[in-house]
Amino acid sequence: MPLLPLRPIGNSNLYMSGDVTIHDDAAIAPGVILRADPDSRIIISAGVCIGMGSILHAKEGTLEVETGATLGAGVLFIGKGKIGANACVGSASTILNSDLVPEQVVCPGSLLGDTSRQLERRGTQKMPAQEEDQSQSEQQAVREATNQELLPDKVDSAVTDSADNSANNASPTEPPKPEPSPSAAVTVYGQANLSRLLGTLFPHNETYKRPTQE
């Protein structure tokens, strides 16, 4: 997000309120406000440089700016804390109840110490036993219904596969062979007369003594 442009300060005076101590070697630009609430204190050490329009408001404790620290224009510090030696705070930054270590660098437009927008860590909530049992029952019912819907399809598929396998394994049927029809009796005309004649010529031959049929 782009920083808002700093407006020129019309008041060239330094405003101080409460218990404020400033070292003689500190450089403070016009329009700076140093305010300490009751039971609070502000200490500005030697070599400190505070840009124009900055506001330091001490609340519920001591706000100390150590030696050689630099605050850019439009810096806002509220609460208690310490800015370490040779630290550098960029312009238009806001600091709330925080400590800066020596030689720490804060980028322009930064926000430090804001606890109003922290994310709450919520633990995993356990489901009540009754709701858990109900949920498990519903899941079991869904599984049973799904199995019942899938079972007929599986049976039909198994029957179809079995029929296909039986058809594939069965040997091709051969056409039935026609049964031999009984041979028709052959009629020989004059068979009886011939048998009598042979029986008369060869009386000792038993073959020709069989009965004859007319």
mmCIF file with all atom_site columns, N, CA and C in Angstrom, residues 127-183:
data_model
loop_
_atom_site.group_PDB
_atom_site.id
_atom_site.type_symbol
_atom_site.label_atom_id
_atom_site.label_alt_id
_atom_site.label_comp_id
_atom_site.label_asym_id
_atom_site.label_entity_id
_atom_site.label_seq_id
_atom_site.pdbx_PDB_ins_code
_atom_site.Cartn_x
_atom_site.Cartn_y
_atom_site.Cartn_z
_atom_site.occupancy
_atom_site.B_iso_or_equiv
_atom_site.pdbx_formal_charge
_atom_site.auth_seq_id
_atom_site.auth_comp_id
_atom_site.auth_asym_id
_atom_site.auth_atom_id
_atom_site.pdbx_PDB_model_num
ATOM 1   N N  . MET A 1 127 ? -16.230 -34.041  18.805  1.00 0.00 ? 127 MET A N  1
ATOM 2   C CA . MET A 1 127 ? -17.654 -34.185  18.547  1.00 0.00 ? 127 MET A CA 1
ATOM 3   C C  . MET A 1 127 ? -18.302 -34.920  19.720  1.00 0.00 ? 127 MET A C  1
ATOM 4   N N  . PRO A 1 128 ? -19.456 -34.450  20.200  1.00 0.00 ? 128 PRO A N  1
ATOM 5   C CA . PRO A 1 128 ? -20.134 -35.181  21.274  1.00 0.00 ? 128 PRO A CA 1
ATOM 6   C C  . PRO A 1 128 ? -20.393 -36.623  20.888  1.00 0.00 ? 128 PRO A C  1
ATOM 7   N N  . ALA A 1 129 ? -20.475 -37.478  21.942  1.00 0.00 ? 129 ALA A N  1
ATOM 8   C CA . ALA A 1 129 ? -20.618 -38.915  21.689  1.00 0.00 ? 129 ALA A CA 1
ATOM 9   C C  . ALA A 1 129 ? -21.901 -39.218  20.922  1.00 0.00 ? 129 ALA A C  1
ATOM 10  N N  . GLN A 1 130 ? -23.006 -38.523  21.263  1.00 0.00 ? 130 GLN A N  1
ATOM 11  C CA . GLN A 1 130 ? -24.272 -38.795  20.586  1.00 0.00 ? 130 GLN A CA 1
ATOM 12  C C  . GLN A 1 130 ? -24.194 -38.436  19.109  1.00 0.00 ? 130 GLN A C  1
ATOM 13  N N  . GLU A 1 131 ? -23.624 -37.260  18.804  1.00 0.00 ? 131 GLU A N  1
ATOM 14  C CA . GLU A 1 131 ? -23.501 -36.868  17.402  1.00 0.00 ? 131 GLU A CA 1
ATOM 15  C C  . GLU A 1 131 ? -22.537 -37.776  16.660  1.00 0.00 ? 131 GLU A C  1
ATOM 16  N N  . GLU A 1 132 ? -21.484 -38.234  17.355  1.00 0.00 ? 132 GLU A N  1
ATOM 17  C CA . GLU A 1 132 ? -20.527 -39.132  16.703  1.00 0.00 ? 132 GLU A CA 1
ATOM 18  C C  . GLU A 1 132 ? -21.189 -40.459  16.364  1.00 0.00 ? 132 GLU A C  1
ATOM 19  N N  . ASP A 1 133 ? -22.003 -41.014  17.318  1.00 0.00 ? 133 ASP A N  1
ATOM 20  C CA . ASP A 1 133 ? -22.702 -42.271  17.036  1.00 0.00 ? 133 ASP A CA 1
ATOM 21  C C  . ASP A 1 133 ? -23.682 -42.099  15.882  1.00 0.00 ? 133 ASP A C  1
ATOM 22  N N  . GLN A 1 134 ? -24.390 -40.961  15.869  1.00 0.00 ? 134 GLN A N  1
ATOM 23  C CA . GLN A 1 134 ? -25.345 -40.717  14.789  1.00 0.00 ? 134 GLN A CA 1
ATOM 24  C C  . GLN A 1 134 ? -24.632 -40.616  13.450  1.00 0.00 ? 134 GLN A C  1
ATOM 25  N N  . SER A 1 135 ? -23.488 -39.948  13.449  1.00 0.00 ? 135 SER A N  1
ATOM 26  C CA . SER A 1 135 ? -22.724 -39.830  12.205  1.00 0.00 ? 135 SER A CA 1
ATOM 27  C C  . SER A 1 135 ? -22.246 -41.188  11.719  1.00 0.00 ? 135 SER A C  1
ATOM 28  N N  . GLN A 1 136 ? -21.775 -42.038  12.644  1.00 0.00 ? 136 GLN A N  1
ATOM 29  C CA . GLN A 1 136 ? -21.331 -43.368  12.246  1.00 0.00 ? 136 GLN A CA 1
ATOM 30  C C  . GLN A 1 136 ? -22.496 -44.202  11.725  1.00 0.00 ? 136 GLN A C  1
ATOM 31  N N  . SER A 1 137 ? -23.684 -44.068  12.358  1.00 0.00 ? 137 SER A N  1
ATOM 32  C CA . SER A 1 137 ? -24.853 -44.812  11.888  1.00 0.00 ? 137 SER A CA 1
ATOM 33  C C  . SER A 1 137 ? -25.244 -44.376  10.482  1.00 0.00 ? 137 SER A C  1
ATOM 34  N N  . GLU A 1 138 ? -25.208 -43.072  10.231  1.00 0.00 ? 138 GLU A N  1
ATOM 35  C CA . GLU A 1 138 ? -25.543 -42.585  8.893   1.00 0.00 ? 138 GLU A CA 1
ATOM 36  C C  . GLU A 1 138 ? -24.543 -43.090  7.858   1.00 0.00 ? 138 GLU A C  1
ATOM 37  N N  . GLN A 1 139 ? -23.273 -43.100  8.207   1.00 0.00 ? 139 GLN A N  1
ATOM 38  C CA . GLN A 1 139 ? -22.272 -43.608  7.269   1.00 0.00 ? 139 GLN A CA 1
ATOM 39  C C  . GLN A 1 139 ? -22.478 -45.089  6.992   1.00 0.00 ? 139 GLN A C  1
ATOM 40  N N  . GLN A 1 140 ? -22.824 -45.871  8.052   1.00 0.00 ? 140 GLN A N  1
ATOM 41  C CA . GLN A 1 140 ? -23.071 -47.299  7.855   1.00 0.00 ? 140 GLN A CA 1
ATOM 42  C C  . GLN A 1 140 ? -24.281 -47.525  6.964   1.00 0.00 ? 140 GLN A C  1
ATOM 43  N N  . ALA A 1 141 ? -25.343 -46.722  7.162   1.00 0.00 ? 141 ALA A N  1
ATOM 44  C CA . ALA A 1 141 ? -26.534 -46.866  6.326   1.00 0.00 ? 141 ALA A CA 1
ATOM 45  C C  . ALA A 1 141 ? -26.223 -46.545  4.869   1.00 0.00 ? 141 ALA A C  1
ATOM 46  N N  . VAL A 1 142 ? -25.418 -45.531  4.648   1.00 0.00 ? 142 VAL A N  1
ATOM 47  C CA . VAL A 1 142 ? -25.044 -45.183  3.271   1.00 0.00 ? 142 VAL A CA 1
ATOM 48  C C  . VAL A 1 142 ? -24.251 -46.306  2.626   1.00 0.00 ? 142 VAL A C  1
ATOM 49  N N  . ARG A 1 143 ? -23.322 -46.912  3.374   1.00 0.00 ? 143 ARG A N  1
ATOM 50  C CA . ARG A 1 143 ? -22.536 -48.012  2.820   1.00 0.00 ? 143 ARG A CA 1
ATOM 51  C C  . ARG A 1 143 ? -23.422 -49.208  2.487   1.00 0.00 ? 143 ARG A C  1
ATOM 52  N N  . GLU A 1 144 ? -24.375 -49.546  3.385   1.00 0.00 ? 144 GLU A N  1
ATOM 53  C CA . GLU A 1 144 ? -25.259 -50.678  3.121   1.00 0.00 ? 144 GLU A CA 1
ATOM 54  C C  . GLU A 1 144 ? -26.127 -50.426  1.894   1.00 0.00 ? 144 GLU A C  1
ATOM 55  N N  . ALA A 1 145 ? -26.656 -49.200  1.791   1.00 0.00 ? 145 ALA A N  1
ATOM 56  C CA . ALA A 1 145 ? -27.482 -48.888  0.622   1.00 0.00 ? 145 ALA A CA 1
ATOM 57  C C  . ALA A 1 145 ? -26.668 -48.977  -0.662  1.00 0.00 ? 145 ALA A C  1
ATOM 58  N N  . THR A 1 146 ? -25.452 -48.527  -0.607  1.00 0.00 ? 146 THR A N  1
ATOM 59  C CA . THR A 1 146 ? -24.588 -48.603  -1.790  1.00 0.00 ? 146 THR A CA 1
ATOM 60  C C  . THR A 1 146 ? -24.302 -50.041  -2.172  1.00 0.00 ? 146 THR A C  1
ATOM 61  N N  . ASN A 1 147 ? -24.047 -50.890  -1.171  1.00 0.00 ? 147 ASN A N  1
ATOM 62  C CA . ASN A 1 147 ? -23.775 -52.305  -1.457  1.00 0.00 ? 147 ASN A CA 1
ATOM 63  C C  . ASN A 1 147 ? -24.997 -52.996  -2.051  1.00 0.00 ? 147 ASN A C  1
ATOM 64  N N  . GLN A 1 148 ? -26.200 -52.653  -1.527  1.00 0.00 ? 148 GLN A N  1
ATOM 65  C CA . GLN A 1 148 ? -27.416 -53.262  -2.065  1.00 0.00 ? 148 GLN A CA 1
ATOM 66  C C  . GLN A 1 148 ? -27.658 -52.842  -3.510  1.00 0.00 ? 148 GLN A C  1
ATOM 67  N N  . GLU A 1 149 ? -27.324 -51.603  -3.831  1.00 0.00 ? 149 GLU A N  1
ATOM 68  C CA . GLU A 1 149 ? -27.506 -51.159  -5.212  1.00 0.00 ? 149 GLU A CA 1
ATOM 69  C C  . GLU A 1 149 ? -26.517 -51.822  -6.150  1.00 0.00 ? 149 GLU A C  1
ATOM 70  N N  . LEU A 1 150 ? -25.337 -52.095  -5.669  1.00 0.00 ? 150 LEU A N  1
ATOM 71  C CA . LEU A 1 150 ? -24.316 -52.692  -6.523  1.00 0.00 ? 150 LEU A CA 1
ATOM 72  C C  . LEU A 1 150 ? -24.450 -54.198  -6.630  1.00 0.00 ? 150 LEU A C  1
ATOM 73  N N  . LEU A 1 151 ? -25.133 -54.874  -5.644  1.00 0.00 ? 151 LEU A N  1
ATOM 74  C CA . LEU A 1 151 ? -25.196 -56.333  -5.629  1.00 0.00 ? 151 LEU A CA 1
ATOM 75  C C  . LEU A 1 151 ? -25.917 -56.911  -6.837  1.00 0.00 ? 151 LEU A C  1
ATOM 76  N N  . PRO A 1 152 ? -27.139 -56.446  -7.237  1.00 0.00 ? 152 PRO A N  1
ATOM 77  C CA . PRO A 1 152 ? -27.788 -57.024  -8.429  1.00 0.00 ? 152 PRO A CA 1
ATOM 78  C C  . PRO A 1 152 ? -26.933 -56.908  -9.684  1.00 0.00 ? 152 PRO A C  1
ATOM 79  N N  . ASP A 1 153 ? -26.266 -55.792  -9.833  1.00 0.00 ? 153 ASP A N  1
ATOM 80  C CA . ASP A 1 153 ? -25.408 -55.649  -11.007 1.00 0.00 ? 153 ASP A CA 1
ATOM 81  C C  . ASP A 1 153 ? -24.289 -56.666  -10.997 1.00 0.00 ? 153 ASP A C  1
ATOM 82  N N  . LYS A 1 154 ? -23.717 -56.930  -9.812  1.00 0.00 ? 154 LYS A N  1
ATOM 83  C CA . LYS A 1 154 ? -22.634 -57.905  -9.726  1.00 0.00 ? 154 LYS A CA 1
ATOM 84  C C  . LYS A 1 154 ? -23.141 -59.305  -10.027 1.00 0.00 ? 154 LYS A C  1
ATOM 85  N N  . VAL A 1 155 ? -24.379 -59.656  -9.514  1.00 0.00 ? 155 VAL A N  1
ATOM 86  C CA . VAL A 1 155 ? -24.938 -60.984  -9.760  1.00 0.00 ? 155 VAL A CA 1
ATOM 87  C C  . VAL A 1 155 ? -25.214 -61.174  -11.239 1.00 0.00 ? 155 VAL A C  1
ATOM 88  N N  . ASP A 1 156 ? -25.848 -60.163  -11.861 1.00 0.00 ? 156 ASP A N  1
ATOM 89  C CA . ASP A 1 156 ? -26.131 -60.272  -13.288 1.00 0.00 ? 156 ASP A CA 1
ATOM 90  C C  . ASP A 1 156 ? -24.846 -60.424  -14.089 1.00 0.00 ? 156 ASP A C  1
ATOM 91  N N  . SER A 1 157 ? -23.837 -59.672  -13.702 1.00 0.00 ? 157 SER A N  1
ATOM 92  C CA . SER A 1 157 ? -22.565 -59.776  -14.414 1.00 0.00 ? 157 SER A CA 1
ATOM 93  C C  . SER A 1 157 ? -21.957 -61.147  -14.255 1.00 0.00 ? 157 SER A C  1
ATOM 94  N N  . ALA A 1 158 ? -22.054 -61.722  -13.010 1.00 0.00 ? 158 ALA A N  1
ATOM 95  C CA . ALA A 1 158 ? -21.482 -63.050  -12.778 1.00 0.00 ? 158 ALA A CA 1
ATOM 96  C C  . ALA A 1 158 ? -22.225 -64.108  -13.586 1.00 0.00 ? 158 ALA A C  1
ATOM 97  N N  . VAL A 1 159 ? -23.581 -63.994  -13.637 1.00 0.00 ? 159 VAL A N  1
ATOM 98  C CA . VAL A 1 159 ? -24.359 -64.970  -14.402 1.00 0.00 ? 159 VAL A CA 1
ATOM 99  C C  . VAL A 1 159 ? -24.020 -64.872  -15.881 1.00 0.00 ? 159 VAL A C  1
ATOM 100 N N  . THR A 1 160 ? -23.915 -63.657  -16.377 1.00 0.00 ? 160 THR A N  1
ATOM 101 C CA . THR A 1 160 ? -23.580 -63.470  -17.792 1.00 0.00 ? 160 THR A CA 1
ATOM 102 C C  . THR A 1 160 ? -22.212 -64.033  -18.121 1.00 0.00 ? 160 THR A C  1
ATOM 103 N N  . ASP A 1 161 ? -21.239 -63.775  -17.239 1.00 0.00 ? 161 ASP A N  1
ATOM 104 C CA . ASP A 1 161 ? -19.890 -64.298  -17.468 1.00 0.00 ? 161 ASP A CA 1
ATOM 105 C C  . ASP A 1 161 ? -19.881 -65.815  -17.438 1.00 0.00 ? 161 ASP A C  1
ATOM 106 N N  . SER A 1 162 ? -20.662 -66.420  -16.493 1.00 0.00 ? 162 SER A N  1
ATOM 107 C CA . SER A 1 162 ? -20.709 -67.881  -16.410 1.00 0.00 ? 162 SER A CA 1
ATOM 108 C C  . SER A 1 162 ? -21.322 -68.486  -17.661 1.00 0.00 ? 162 SER A C  1
ATOM 109 N N  . ALA A 1 163 ? -22.396 -67.845  -18.149 1.00 0.00 ? 163 ALA A N  1
ATOM 110 C CA . ALA A 1 163 ? -23.034 -68.356  -19.365 1.00 0.00 ? 163 ALA A CA 1
ATOM 111 C C  . ALA A 1 163 ? -22.097 -68.242  -20.562 1.00 0.00 ? 163 ALA A C  1
ATOM 112 N N  . ASP A 1 164 ? -21.372 -67.125  -20.630 1.00 0.00 ? 164 ASP A N  1
ATOM 113 C CA . ASP A 1 164 ? -20.426 -66.969  -21.735 1.00 0.00 ? 164 ASP A CA 1
ATOM 114 C C  . ASP A 1 164 ? -19.315 -68.002  -21.672 1.00 0.00 ? 164 ASP A C  1
ATOM 115 N N  . ASN A 1 165 ? -18.815 -68.271  -20.462 1.00 0.00 ? 165 ASN A N  1
ATOM 116 C CA . ASN A 1 165 ? -17.752 -69.268  -20.324 1.00 0.00 ? 165 ASN A CA 1
ATOM 117 C C  . ASN A 1 165 ? -18.243 -70.657  -20.694 1.00 0.00 ? 165 ASN A C  1
ATOM 118 N N  . SER A 1 166 ? -19.479 -70.984  -20.273 1.00 0.00 ? 166 SER A N  1
ATOM 119 C CA . SER A 1 166 ? -20.034 -72.296  -20.605 1.00 0.00 ? 166 SER A CA 1
ATOM 120 C C  . SER A 1 166 ? -20.196 -72.444  -22.112 1.00 0.00 ? 166 SER A C  1
ATOM 121 N N  . ALA A 1 167 ? -20.655 -71.367  -22.749 1.00 0.00 ? 167 ALA A N  1
ATOM 122 C CA . ALA A 1 167 ? -20.842 -71.430  -24.200 1.00 0.00 ? 167 ALA A CA 1
ATOM 123 C C  . ALA A 1 167 ? -19.507 -71.572  -24.923 1.00 0.00 ? 167 ALA A C  1
ATOM 124 N N  . ASN A 1 168 ? -18.477 -70.915  -24.383 1.00 0.00 ? 168 ASN A N  1
ATOM 125 C CA . ASN A 1 168 ? -17.165 -71.000  -25.028 1.00 0.00 ? 168 ASN A CA 1
ATOM 126 C C  . ASN A 1 168 ? -16.511 -72.356  -24.824 1.00 0.00 ? 168 ASN A C  1
ATOM 127 N N  . ASN A 1 169 ? -16.710 -72.958  -23.617 1.00 0.00 ? 169 ASN A N  1
ATOM 128 C CA . ASN A 1 169 ? -16.064 -74.240  -23.317 1.00 0.00 ? 169 ASN A CA 1
ATOM 129 C C  . ASN A 1 169 ? -16.783 -75.430  -23.948 1.00 0.00 ? 169 ASN A C  1
ATOM 130 N N  . ALA A 1 170 ? -18.055 -75.274  -24.260 1.00 0.00 ? 170 ALA A N  1
ATOM 131 C CA . ALA A 1 170 ? -18.803 -76.415  -24.808 1.00 0.00 ? 170 ALA A CA 1
ATOM 132 C C  . ALA A 1 170 ? -18.307 -76.730  -26.217 1.00 0.00 ? 170 ALA A C  1
ATOM 133 N N  . SER A 1 171 ? -18.180 -78.042  -26.512 1.00 0.00 ? 171 SER A N  1
ATOM 134 C CA . SER A 1 171 ? -17.731 -78.477  -27.840 1.00 0.00 ? 171 SER A CA 1
ATOM 135 C C  . SER A 1 171 ? -18.863 -78.330  -28.834 1.00 0.00 ? 171 SER A C  1
ATOM 136 N N  . PRO A 1 172 ? -18.551 -78.040  -30.064 1.00 0.00 ? 172 PRO A N  1
ATOM 137 C CA . PRO A 1 172 ? -19.624 -77.880  -31.063 1.00 0.00 ? 172 PRO A CA 1
ATOM 138 C C  . PRO A 1 172 ? -20.391 -79.185  -31.254 1.00 0.00 ? 172 PRO A C  1
ATOM 139 N N  . THR A 1 173 ? -21.698 -79.044  -31.282 1.00 0.00 ? 173 THR A N  1
ATOM 140 C CA . THR A 1 173 ? -22.561 -80.232  -31.406 1.00 0.00 ? 173 THR A CA 1
ATOM 141 C C  . THR A 1 173 ? -22.499 -80.769  -32.835 1.00 0.00 ? 173 THR A C  1
ATOM 142 N N  . GLU A 1 174 ? -22.458 -82.119  -32.945 1.00 0.00 ? 174 GLU A N  1
ATOM 143 C CA . GLU A 1 174 ? -22.452 -82.771  -34.256 1.00 0.00 ? 174 GLU A CA 1
ATOM 144 C C  . GLU A 1 174 ? -23.871 -83.125  -34.656 1.00 0.00 ? 174 GLU A C  1
ATOM 145 N N  . PRO A 1 175 ? -24.183 -83.001  -35.896 1.00 0.00 ? 175 PRO A N  1
ATOM 146 C CA . PRO A 1 175 ? -25.551 -83.354  -36.326 1.00 0.00 ? 175 PRO A CA 1
ATOM 147 C C  . PRO A 1 175 ? -25.798 -84.845  -36.106 1.00 0.00 ? 175 PRO A C  1
ATOM 148 N N  . PRO A 1 176 ? -26.978 -85.231  -35.661 1.00 0.00 ? 176 PRO A N  1
ATOM 149 C CA . PRO A 1 176 ? -27.278 -86.654  -35.396 1.00 0.00 ? 176 PRO A CA 1
ATOM 150 C C  . PRO A 1 176 ? -27.203 -87.475  -36.686 1.00 0.00 ? 176 PRO A C  1
ATOM 151 N N  . LYS A 1 177 ? -26.610 -88.619  -36.488 1.00 0.00 ? 177 LYS A N  1
ATOM 152 C CA . LYS A 1 177 ? -26.492 -89.518  -37.641 1.00 0.00 ? 177 LYS A CA 1
ATOM 153 C C  . LYS A 1 177 ? -27.806 -90.247  -37.868 1.00 0.00 ? 177 LYS A C  1
ATOM 154 N N  . PRO A 1 178 ? -28.214 -90.368  -39.100 1.00 0.00 ? 178 PRO A N  1
ATOM 155 C CA . PRO A 1 178 ? -29.480 -91.092  -39.366 1.00 0.00 ? 178 PRO A CA 1
ATOM 156 C C  . PRO A 1 178 ? -29.322 -92.575  -39.052 1.00 0.00 ? 178 PRO A C  1
ATOM 157 N N  . GLU A 1 179 ? -30.334 -93.105  -38.387 1.00 0.00 ? 179 GLU A N  1
ATOM 158 C CA . GLU A 1 179 ? -30.314 -94.531  -38.060 1.00 0.00 ? 179 GLU A CA 1
ATOM 159 C C  . GLU A 1 179 ? -30.499 -95.357  -39.330 1.00 0.00 ? 179 GLU A C  1
ATOM 160 N N  . PRO A 1 180 ? -29.755 -96.407  -39.409 1.00 0.00 ? 180 PRO A N  1
ATOM 161 C CA . PRO A 1 180 ? -29.907 -97.258  -40.618 1.00 0.00 ? 180 PRO A CA 1
ATOM 162 C C  . PRO A 1 180 ? -31.290 -97.878  -40.675 1.00 0.00 ? 180 PRO A C  1
ATOM 163 N N  . SER A 1 181 ? -31.889 -97.701  -41.773 1.00 0.00 ? 181 SER A N  1
ATOM 164 C CA . SER A 1 181 ? -33.238 -98.267  -41.947 1.00 0.00 ? 181 SER A CA 1
ATOM 165 C C  . SER A 1 181 ? -33.119 -99.764  -42.226 1.00 0.00 ? 181 SER A C  1
ATOM 166 N N  . PRO A 1 182 ? -34.027 -100.532 -41.680 1.00 0.00 ? 182 PRO A N  1
ATOM 167 C CA . PRO A 1 182 ? -33.978 -101.993 -41.920 1.00 0.00 ? 182 PRO A CA 1
ATOM 168 C C  . PRO A 1 182 ? -34.098 -102.291 -43.423 1.00 0.00 ? 182 PRO A C  1
ATOM 169 N N  . SER A 1 183 ? -33.221 -103.156 -43.821 1.00 0.00 ? 183 SER A N  1
ATOM 170 C CA . SER A 1 183 ? -33.231 -103.517 -45.259 1.00 0.00 ? 183 SER A CA 1
ATOM 171 C C  . SER A 1 183 ? -34.505 -104.278 -45.619 1.00 0.00 ? 183 SER A C  1
#
